[in-house]
Amino acid sequence: MNRILISLASTFLLVFPAYANQNAKIQKIVSEVSAQNLRRHVEALASIHSRHVLNEGIWEAARYIRSEFEKNPRLEVALDEFNQNIPRLDDRSVRMANVVATLRGTTDPERYYVVSGHYDSRASRGGDGEQRAPGAVDDGSGTALVIELARVLSRYDFEASLIFIAFTGEELGLIGSRHWADQAAERKLQVDAMITNDIVGNSRGGSGLLGNTSMRVFSEGVPVNEDERGARLRRSIGGEVDSPARQLARLVKEVGESYVPGFQVRLIYRRDRFGRGGDHTSFSEKGYPAVRFSEIYEDYRHQHQDVRMEDGVQYGDLPEFFDEVYSARIARVNAAVLSTLADAPPPPGNVGIKGAVAYDTTLSWERITAPDLAGYQIRVRDTDSPVWQKTIFVGDVAEATLEDLVVDNYFFAVQSVDRDGNASLPVFPTRMVRR
């Protein structure tokens, strides 16, 4: 069957909350994340005098990360070494290395999900490679989290491949991530989603606010690589808040809050913090869906600061300000999302929508091939809702018409779903079907 007609009167039989039935495998994975391991890694990284790219400590850190990855025999571990001229250092050429570990997928190994942190650090002056720069939270916390995710997830099989990366050179212009993303684009790697974890270990903000029960996920609204055709479509049917990155962020909220109860994933409708940037930007620029995870409140006394005591206040990014219990909650959100996506089928292709001057809405798509495919589900939300509100499973078809659901009043997306309930990223329509 290629088409299905859904009557609005019967949709109550088909509408259900996403991820209501939790996957036992993912529950187990989430439970295995260790806060103590995160503390151990942060302290090891922060014990290095400086992880600035001009300091020999950066290579000591790279060796530590690599050795931790290599404890997991199922991971393919490598240093992604390269020379880079750095504009912020008067165009000086510096030898650099990303540390990369890959867990190959069992049935779809050429489809990739990337998770990262950056392991370089800095003090008050960005070009100073000699000053002490422990970088416990920025971004020892993200690097520790990636090491721990690699340990836990490498114990399991997933259909798609997972790539764990500790990037270098973030503090001097996203250098390591731009190098890797450039290479991925040149090789035409199918990176279906990317998550970077940057500053994910401090639970109390500089103003004193306690934020240990929530985190932020940043995502761009309009894709940075949008072409003129995409802009015309967006202006015609909407989509200013429906980029692939925004779909990833919504899935993070759904999955994360389902598997880490009591922990809020707050959607931030910006690519990154105001006037600032992170390694996910390098992937966004290449057209890959990418988001940033970060703590809810920051303490700027412990970011990009020389270690010092001033007027009775301790400055510097020291491990004593790292909260491993809080960071473990963010790690569990990562684990649940990556596990869901890596076991989910690929997303449907070429999603179209029809409904102008009509009382019904019709969605169509290209069906995908997956051995455990159950079918497809349509996501529906009011145009002013930040999250998907309804899920309608329509089976293994290529087109579905929703009766009495006027296209003007809602936004729609389509997901592939397997028999275990794992769902792909939602795909917002990329073409409009004329009457």
GROMACS .gro file of C-alpha atoms in nm:
model
  435
    1MET     CA    1   0.000   0.000   0.000
    2ASN     CA    2   0.143   0.337  -0.105
    3ARG     CA    3  -0.121   0.572   0.037
    4ILE     CA    4  -0.339   0.603   0.343
    5LEU     CA    5  -0.630   0.830   0.434
    6ILE     CA    6  -0.655   0.931   0.801
    7SER     CA    7  -0.987   1.062   0.923
    8LEU     CA    8  -0.959   1.326   1.193
    9ALA     CA    9  -1.243   1.155   1.377
   10SER     CA   10  -1.030   0.842   1.419
   11THR     CA   11  -0.694   1.000   1.493
   12PHE     CA   12  -0.743   0.958   1.865
   13LEU     CA   13  -0.667   0.592   1.802
   14LEU     CA   14  -0.339   0.681   1.635
   15VAL     CA   15  -0.211   0.975   1.837
   16PHE     CA   16   0.029   0.890   2.118
   17PRO     CA   17   0.312   1.067   2.302
   18ALA     CA   18   0.652   1.010   2.145
   19TYR     CA   19   0.884   0.778   2.342
   20ALA     CA   20   0.608   0.683   2.587
   21ASN     CA   21   0.730   0.323   2.576
   22GLN     CA   22   1.092   0.329   2.682
   23ASN     CA   23   1.347   0.101   2.524
   24ALA     CA   24   1.509  -0.135   2.777
   25LYS     CA   25   1.844  -0.120   2.598
   26ILE     CA   26   1.855   0.259   2.622
   27GLN     CA   27   1.746   0.252   2.986
   28LYS     CA   28   2.040   0.024   3.063
   29ILE     CA   29   2.284   0.241   2.870
   30VAL     CA   30   2.171   0.554   3.052
   31SER     CA   31   2.210   0.382   3.389
   32GLU     CA   32   2.574   0.293   3.315
   33VAL     CA   33   2.700   0.652   3.291
   34SER     CA   34   2.936   0.714   3.584
   35ALA     CA   35   2.967   1.052   3.753
   36GLN     CA   36   3.285   0.928   3.924
   37ASN     CA   37   3.447   0.861   3.587
   38LEU     CA   38   3.363   1.213   3.474
   39ARG     CA   39   3.531   1.353   3.785
   40ARG     CA   40   3.840   1.138   3.724
   41HIS     CA   41   3.880   1.255   3.365
   42VAL     CA   42   3.826   1.622   3.449
   43GLU     CA   43   4.086   1.610   3.725
   44ALA     CA   44   4.335   1.433   3.497
   45LEU     CA   45   4.292   1.692   3.222
   46ALA     CA   46   4.296   1.988   3.463
   47SER     CA   47   4.616   1.861   3.623
   48ILE     CA   48   4.800   1.944   3.301
   49HIS     CA   49   4.949   2.293   3.334
   50SER     CA   50   4.794   2.416   3.009
   51ARG     CA   51   4.619   2.258   2.712
   52HIS     CA   52   4.674   2.562   2.494
   53VAL     CA   53   4.770   2.465   2.138
   54LEU     CA   54   5.111   2.631   2.185
   55ASN     CA   55   5.185   2.436   2.502
   56GLU     CA   56   5.328   2.084   2.510
   57GLY     CA   57   5.046   2.002   2.751
   58ILE     CA   58   4.807   1.980   2.456
   59TRP     CA   59   4.990   1.665   2.341
   60GLU     CA   60   4.992   1.521   2.691
   61ALA     CA   61   4.614   1.566   2.693
   62ALA     CA   62   4.582   1.407   2.348
   63ARG     CA   63   4.777   1.104   2.468
   64TYR     CA   64   4.553   1.073   2.773
   65ILE     CA   65   4.232   1.089   2.567
   66ARG     CA   66   4.366   0.843   2.313
   67SER     CA   67   4.469   0.597   2.586
   68GLU     CA   68   4.121   0.615   2.739
   69PHE     CA   69   3.957   0.552   2.401
   70GLU     CA   70   4.191   0.259   2.339
   71LYS     CA   71   4.072   0.085   2.655
   72ASN     CA   72   3.760   0.001   2.454
   73PRO     CA   73   3.870  -0.267   2.203
   74ARG     CA   74   3.569  -0.222   1.975
   75LEU     CA   75   3.663   0.138   1.897
   76GLU     CA   76   3.878   0.241   1.601
   77VAL     CA   77   4.101   0.511   1.749
   78ALA     CA   78   4.316   0.759   1.556
   79LEU     CA   79   4.481   1.098   1.578
   80ASP     CA   80   4.359   1.331   1.306
   81GLU     CA   81   4.683   1.531   1.270
   82PHE     CA   82   4.726   1.841   1.055
   83ASN     CA   83   4.915   2.169   1.025
   84GLN     CA   84   4.717   2.491   1.051
   85ASN     CA   85   4.800   2.857   1.009
   86ILE     CA   86   4.615   3.038   1.288
   87PRO     CA   87   4.505   3.397   1.218
   88ARG     CA   88   4.468   3.475   1.589
   89LEU     CA   89   4.837   3.384   1.633
   90ASP     CA   90   4.963   3.606   1.350
   91ASP     CA   91   4.911   3.326   1.100
   92ARG     CA   92   5.161   3.103   1.277
   93SER     CA   93   5.166   2.743   1.157
   94VAL     CA   94   5.088   2.496   1.436
   95ARG     CA   95   5.083   2.117   1.439
   96MET     CA   96   4.749   2.001   1.583
   97ALA     CA   97   4.546   1.684   1.633
   98ASN     CA   98   4.185   1.582   1.691
   99VAL     CA   99   4.142   1.255   1.882
  100VAL     CA  100   3.882   1.036   1.711
  101ALA     CA  101   3.719   0.706   1.809
  102THR     CA  102   3.469   0.528   1.584
  103LEU     CA  103   3.219   0.256   1.677
  104ARG     CA  104   3.116   0.093   1.351
  105GLY     CA  105   2.749   0.030   1.289
  106THR     CA  106   2.631  -0.325   1.226
  107THR     CA  107   2.391  -0.279   0.934
  108ASP     CA  108   2.434   0.083   0.819
  109PRO     CA  109   2.798   0.170   0.896
  110GLU     CA  110   2.821   0.453   0.641
  111ARG     CA  111   2.564   0.658   0.833
  112TYR     CA  112   2.728   0.855   1.115
  113TYR     CA  113   2.635   1.034   1.436
  114VAL     CA  114   2.907   1.255   1.587
  115VAL     CA  115   2.946   1.363   1.950
  116SER     CA  116   3.225   1.594   2.061
  117GLY     CA  117   3.392   1.815   2.317
  118HIS     CA  118   3.708   2.025   2.279
  119TYR     CA  119   4.015   1.949   2.484
  120ASP     CA  120   4.221   2.265   2.435
  121SER     CA  121   4.212   2.535   2.703
  122ARG     CA  122   4.314   2.898   2.747
  123ALA     CA  123   4.366   3.160   3.017
  124SER     CA  124   4.281   3.531   3.002
  125ARG     CA  125   4.489   3.603   2.691
  126GLY     CA  126   4.398   3.379   2.404
  127GLY     CA  127   4.749   3.373   2.255
  128ASP     CA  128   4.925   3.296   2.583
  129GLY     CA  129   5.045   2.938   2.576
  130GLU     CA  130   5.246   2.955   2.900
  131GLN     CA  131   4.994   3.072   3.161
  132ARG     CA  132   4.827   2.803   3.367
  133ALA     CA  133   4.498   2.702   3.200
  134PRO     CA  134   4.335   2.400   3.370
  135GLY     CA  135   4.014   2.420   3.162
  136ALA     CA  136   3.817   2.196   3.397
  137VAL     CA  137   3.469   2.296   3.279
  138ASP     CA  138   3.563   2.469   2.950
  139ASP     CA  139   3.592   2.216   2.813
  140GLY     CA  140   3.738   1.941   3.025
  141SER     CA  141   3.378   1.862   3.116
  142GLY     CA  142   3.276   1.805   2.753
  143THR     CA  143   3.587   1.600   2.680
  144ALA     CA  144   3.533   1.386   2.990
  145LEU     CA  145   3.173   1.333   2.885
  146VAL     CA  146   3.278   1.212   2.539
  147ILE     CA  147   3.532   0.971   2.690
  148GLU     CA  148   3.263   0.830   2.919
  149LEU     CA  149   3.011   0.799   2.636
  150ALA     CA  150   3.268   0.608   2.432
  151ARG     CA  151   3.321   0.368   2.723
  152VAL     CA  152   2.951   0.300   2.774
  153LEU     CA  153   2.823   0.295   2.416
  154SER     CA  154   3.108   0.082   2.281
  155ARG     CA  155   2.970  -0.209   2.483
  156TYR     CA  156   2.665  -0.222   2.256
  157ASP     CA  157   2.580  -0.275   1.890
  158PHE     CA  158   2.408  -0.004   1.690
  159GLU     CA  159   2.289  -0.005   1.332
  160ALA     CA  160   2.463   0.322   1.238
  161SER     CA  161   2.815   0.432   1.331
  162LEU     CA  162   2.901   0.657   1.624
  163ILE     CA  163   3.203   0.889   1.617
  164PHE     CA  164   3.345   1.029   1.942
  165ILE     CA  165   3.577   1.328   1.890
  166ALA     CA  166   3.788   1.546   2.117
  167PHE     CA  167   3.853   1.855   1.905
  168THR     CA  168   4.157   2.077   1.931
  169GLY     CA  169   4.184   2.449   1.868
  170GLU     CA  170   3.828   2.550   1.955
  171GLU     CA  171   3.949   2.842   2.163
  172LEU     CA  172   4.135   2.992   1.867
  173GLY     CA  173   3.857   2.976   1.611
  174LEU     CA  174   3.698   2.628   1.594
  175ILE     CA  175   4.010   2.505   1.414
  176GLY     CA  176   3.992   2.132   1.483
  177SER     CA  177   3.621   2.098   1.413
  178ARG     CA  178   3.646   2.301   1.092
  179HIS     CA  179   3.927   2.078   0.971
  180TRP     CA  180   3.731   1.760   1.046
  181ALA     CA  181   3.401   1.889   0.905
  182ASP     CA  182   3.579   2.005   0.589
  183GLN     CA  183   3.725   1.658   0.544
  184ALA     CA  184   3.388   1.494   0.610
  185ALA     CA  185   3.221   1.711   0.347
  186GLU     CA  186   3.495   1.643   0.091
  187ARG     CA  187   3.460   1.268   0.150
  188LYS     CA  188   3.079   1.306   0.136
  189LEU     CA  189   3.033   1.136   0.472
  190GLN     CA  190   2.668   1.095   0.568
  191VAL     CA  191   2.666   1.271   0.905
  192ASP     CA  192   2.300   1.260   1.005
  193ALA     CA  193   2.350   1.457   1.328
  194MET     CA  194   2.622   1.616   1.539
  195ILE     CA  195   2.619   1.712   1.908
  196THR     CA  196   2.892   1.914   2.076
  197ASN     CA  197   2.920   1.934   2.454
  198ASP     CA  198   3.090   2.258   2.557
  199ILE     CA  199   3.082   2.386   2.917
  200VAL     CA  200   2.863   2.113   3.065
  201GLY     CA  201   2.992   2.081   3.420
  202ASN     CA  202   2.905   2.385   3.629
  203SER     CA  203   2.572   2.374   3.813
  204ARG     CA  204   2.579   2.718   3.976
  205GLY     CA  205   2.595   3.044   3.782
  206GLY     CA  206   2.812   3.341   3.864
  207SER     CA  207   2.508   3.529   3.993
  208GLY     CA  208   2.441   3.250   4.242
  209LEU     CA  209   2.155   3.078   4.059
  210LEU     CA  210   2.146   2.701   4.099
  211GLY     CA  211   2.079   2.517   3.773
  212ASN     CA  212   2.138   2.149   3.840
  213THR     CA  213   1.802   2.033   3.702
  214SER     CA  214   1.824   2.166   3.347
  215MET     CA  215   2.051   2.217   3.048
  216ARG     CA  216   2.043   2.414   2.724
  217VAL     CA  217   2.046   2.292   2.365
  218PHE     CA  218   2.128   2.558   2.105
  219SER     CA  219   2.013   2.519   1.744
  220GLU     CA  220   1.999   2.744   1.440
  221GLY     CA  221   1.657   2.824   1.290
  222VAL     CA  222   1.739   2.902   0.927
  223PRO     CA  223   2.018   2.678   0.790
  224VAL     CA  224   2.336   2.874   0.733
  225ASN     CA  225   2.380   2.699   0.395
  226GLU     CA  226   2.024   2.770   0.274
  227ASP     CA  227   2.011   2.835  -0.101
  228GLU     CA  228   1.767   3.062  -0.287
  229ARG     CA  229   1.527   2.774  -0.362
  230GLY     CA  230   1.516   2.683   0.006
  231ALA     CA  231   1.458   3.045   0.102
  232ARG     CA  232   1.164   3.074  -0.140
  233LEU     CA  233   1.008   2.756  -0.004
  234ARG     CA  234   1.056   2.871   0.354
  235ARG     CA  235   0.892   3.205   0.283
  236SER     CA  236   0.601   3.027   0.113
  237ILE     CA  237   0.519   2.750   0.362
  238GLY     CA  238   0.697   2.859   0.679
  239GLY     CA  239   0.996   2.688   0.832
  240GLU     CA  240   1.188   2.969   1.001
  241VAL     CA  241   1.205   2.751   1.313
  242ASP     CA  242   1.220   2.414   1.137
  243SER     CA  243   1.577   2.365   1.023
  244PRO     CA  244   1.730   2.017   1.052
  245ALA     CA  245   1.919   2.144   1.358
  246ARG     CA  246   1.593   2.254   1.519
  247GLN     CA  247   1.442   1.908   1.451
  248LEU     CA  248   1.745   1.754   1.622
  249ALA     CA  249   1.699   1.986   1.920
  250ARG     CA  250   1.332   1.888   1.954
  251LEU     CA  251   1.424   1.521   1.944
  252VAL     CA  252   1.688   1.583   2.212
  253LYS     CA  253   1.422   1.736   2.435
  254GLU     CA  254   1.175   1.451   2.379
  255VAL     CA  255   1.424   1.170   2.427
  256GLY     CA  256   1.632   1.335   2.697
  257GLU     CA  257   1.342   1.424   2.922
  258SER     CA  258   1.192   1.080   2.872
  259TYR     CA  259   1.505   0.888   2.980
  260VAL     CA  260   1.638   1.137   3.238
  261PRO     CA  261   1.326   1.216   3.442
  262GLY     CA  262   1.321   1.539   3.637
  263PHE     CA  263   1.582   1.694   3.410
  264GLN     CA  264   1.468   1.970   3.174
  265VAL     CA  265   1.615   2.017   2.828
  266ARG     CA  266   1.560   2.382   2.745
  267LEU     CA  267   1.541   2.471   2.374
  268ILE     CA  268   1.737   2.788   2.298
  269TYR     CA  269   1.647   2.936   1.960
  270ARG     CA  270   1.998   3.056   1.875
  271ARG     CA  271   2.281   2.878   1.701
  272ASP     CA  272   2.494   2.948   2.010
  273ARG     CA  273   2.520   3.182   2.305
  274PHE     CA  274   2.483   3.551   2.221
  275GLY     CA  275   2.782   3.664   2.015
  276ARG     CA  276   2.974   3.340   2.076
  277GLY     CA  277   3.041   3.014   1.895
  278GLY     CA  278   3.118   2.644   1.929
  279ASP     CA  279   3.230   2.343   1.731
  280HIS     CA  280   2.880   2.256   1.607
  281THR     CA  281   2.899   2.569   1.390
  282SER     CA  282   3.165   2.399   1.175
  283PHE     CA  283   2.916   2.123   1.095
  284SER     CA  284   2.623   2.360   1.039
  285GLU     CA  285   2.830   2.542   0.779
  286LYS     CA  286   2.863   2.216   0.586
  287GLY     CA  287   2.490   2.144   0.598
  288TYR     CA  288   2.500   1.885   0.877
  289PRO     CA  289   2.232   1.903   1.152
  290ALA     CA  290   2.428   2.015   1.457
  291VAL     CA  291   2.349   2.145   1.808
  292ARG     CA  292   2.535   2.255   2.117
  293PHE     CA  293   2.473   2.127   2.472
  294SER     CA  294   2.567   2.361   2.755
  295GLU     CA  295   2.497   2.417   3.122
  296ILE     CA  296   2.199   2.636   3.204
  297TYR     CA  297   2.391   2.905   3.397
  298GLU     CA  298   2.754   3.000   3.339
  299ASP     CA  299   3.011   3.146   3.578
  300TYR     CA  300   3.241   3.377   3.383
  301ARG     CA  301   3.490   3.395   3.670
  302HIS     CA  302   3.580   3.038   3.577
  303GLN     CA  303   3.605   3.077   3.199
  304HIS     CA  304   3.903   3.221   3.009
  305GLN     CA  305   4.056   3.350   3.332
  306ASP     CA  306   4.407   3.339   3.475
  307VAL     CA  307   4.408   3.132   3.793
  308ARG     CA  308   4.426   3.385   4.075
  309MET     CA  309   4.268   3.506   4.398
  310GLU     CA  310   4.133   3.861   4.371
  311ASP     CA  311   3.944   4.044   4.648
  312GLY     CA  312   3.875   3.712   4.812
  313VAL     CA  313   3.729   3.563   4.493
  314GLN     CA  314   3.883   3.260   4.323
  315TYR     CA  315   3.922   3.299   3.947
  316GLY     CA  316   4.016   3.026   3.704
  317ASP     CA  317   3.861   2.715   3.552
  318LEU     CA  318   3.946   2.476   3.835
  319PRO     CA  319   3.811   2.124   3.899
  320GLU     CA  320   3.667   2.231   4.235
  321PHE     CA  321   3.394   2.411   4.038
  322PHE     CA  322   3.302   2.102   3.839
  323ASP     CA  323   2.981   1.921   3.944
  324GLU     CA  324   3.008   1.561   3.824
  325VAL     CA  325   2.653   1.468   3.931
  326TYR     CA  326   2.511   1.746   3.717
  327SER     CA  327   2.742   1.668   3.426
  328ALA     CA  328   2.637   1.301   3.442
  329ARG     CA  329   2.277   1.405   3.379
  330ILE     CA  330   2.383   1.581   3.060
  331ALA     CA  331   2.588   1.274   2.966
  332ARG     CA  332   2.277   1.057   3.009
  333VAL     CA  333   2.081   1.284   2.776
  334ASN     CA  334   2.361   1.240   2.521
  335ALA     CA  335   2.358   0.862   2.566
  336ALA     CA  336   1.981   0.833   2.521
  337VAL     CA  337   1.974   1.052   2.210
  338LEU     CA  338   2.271   0.886   2.041
  339SER     CA  339   2.138   0.538   2.117
  340THR     CA  340   1.796   0.625   1.978
  341LEU     CA  341   1.930   0.775   1.657
  342ALA     CA  342   2.199   0.514   1.592
  343ASP     CA  343   1.941   0.234   1.612
  344ALA     CA  344   1.670   0.423   1.423
  345PRO     CA  345   1.614   0.383   1.048
  346PRO     CA  346   1.739   0.656   0.814
  347PRO     CA  347   1.500   0.949   0.780
  348PRO     CA  348   1.258   0.953   0.484
  349GLY     CA  349   1.365   1.147   0.179
  350ASN     CA  350   1.213   1.423  -0.032
  351VAL     CA  351   0.921   1.501   0.198
  352GLY     CA  352   0.648   1.702   0.024
  353ILE     CA  353   0.331   1.869   0.143
  354LYS     CA  354   0.002   1.959  -0.027
  355GLY     CA  355  -0.301   2.141   0.110
  356ALA     CA  356  -0.334   2.490  -0.034
  357VAL     CA  357  -0.700   2.597  -0.060
  358ALA     CA  358  -0.809   2.260   0.082
  359TYR     CA  359  -0.958   2.112   0.398
  360ASP     CA  360  -0.714   1.821   0.413
  361THR     CA  361  -0.335   1.798   0.432
  362THR     CA  362  -0.136   1.543   0.231
  363LEU     CA  363   0.225   1.450   0.298
  364SER     CA  364   0.436   1.233   0.070
  365TRP     CA  365   0.791   1.104   0.089
  366GLU     CA  366   1.043   0.862  -0.054
  367ARG     CA  367   1.040   0.535   0.137
  368ILE     CA  368   1.369   0.410   0.280
  369THR     CA  369   1.514   0.060   0.301
  370ALA     CA  370   1.575  -0.080   0.649
  371PRO     CA  371   1.547  -0.442   0.765
  372ASP     CA  372   1.343  -0.358   1.077
  373LEU     CA  373   1.133  -0.075   0.938
  374ALA     CA  374   0.784  -0.058   1.089
  375GLY     CA  375   0.671   0.240   0.885
  376TYR     CA  376   0.638   0.615   0.918
  377GLN     CA  377   0.483   0.859   1.159
  378ILE     CA  378   0.365   1.213   1.101
  379ARG     CA  379   0.440   1.477   1.361
  380VAL     CA  380   0.196   1.767   1.407
  381ARG     CA  381   0.212   2.088   1.608
  382ASP     CA  382   0.039   2.424   1.625
  383THR     CA  383   0.237   2.690   1.442
  384ASP     CA  384   0.320   2.867   1.770
  385SER     CA  385   0.425   2.553   1.958
  386PRO     CA  386   0.799   2.496   2.010
  387VAL     CA  387   0.757   2.117   2.025
  388TRP     CA  388   0.574   1.846   1.833
  389GLN     CA  389   0.237   1.780   1.995
  390LYS     CA  390   0.093   1.479   1.810
  391THR     CA  391   0.235   1.163   1.659
  392ILE     CA  392   0.029   0.975   1.399
  393PHE     CA  393   0.161   0.638   1.286
  394VAL     CA  394   0.056   0.576   0.925
  395GLY     CA  395   0.234   0.248   0.844
  396ASP     CA  396   0.469   0.158   0.562
  397VAL     CA  397   0.327   0.393   0.298
  398ALA     CA  398   0.465   0.674   0.082
  399GLU     CA  399   0.174   0.917   0.121
  400ALA     CA  400  -0.083   1.004   0.385
  401THR     CA  401  -0.379   1.241   0.378
  402LEU     CA  402  -0.503   1.386   0.706
  403GLU     CA  403  -0.871   1.470   0.665
  404ASP     CA  404  -1.004   1.796   0.810
  405LEU     CA  405  -0.656   1.906   0.918
  406VAL     CA  406  -0.607   2.242   0.747
  407VAL     CA  407  -0.246   2.294   0.643
  408ASP     CA  408  -0.258   2.666   0.730
  409ASN     CA  409  -0.299   2.597   1.100
  410TYR     CA  410  -0.024   2.343   1.170
  411PHE     CA  411   0.332   2.242   1.096
  412PHE     CA  412   0.413   1.884   0.993
  413ALA     CA  413   0.711   1.650   0.968
  414VAL     CA  414   0.768   1.283   0.890
  415GLN     CA  415   0.981   1.023   1.071
  416SER     CA  416   1.086   0.667   0.992
  417VAL     CA  417   1.020   0.423   1.276
  418ASP     CA  418   1.152   0.073   1.344
  419ARG     CA  419   0.977  -0.213   1.520
  420ASP     CA  420   1.139  -0.121   1.853
  421GLY     CA  421   0.998   0.230   1.835
  422ASN     CA  422   1.326   0.406   1.750
  423ALA     CA  423   1.244   0.707   1.533
  424SER     CA  424   1.464   0.900   1.292
  425LEU     CA  425   1.504   1.273   1.295
  426PRO     CA  426   1.179   1.443   1.192
  427VAL     CA  427   1.197   1.574   0.835
  428PHE     CA  428   1.020   1.900   0.760
  429PRO     CA  429   0.880   1.924   0.404
  430THR     CA  430   1.136   2.029   0.147
  431ARG     CA  431   0.894   2.065  -0.144
  432MET     CA  432   0.543   2.198  -0.195
  433VAL     CA  433   0.305   1.990  -0.410
  434ARG     CA  434   0.074   2.208  -0.618
  435ARG     CA  435  -0.298   2.140  -0.649
   0.00000   0.00000   0.00000
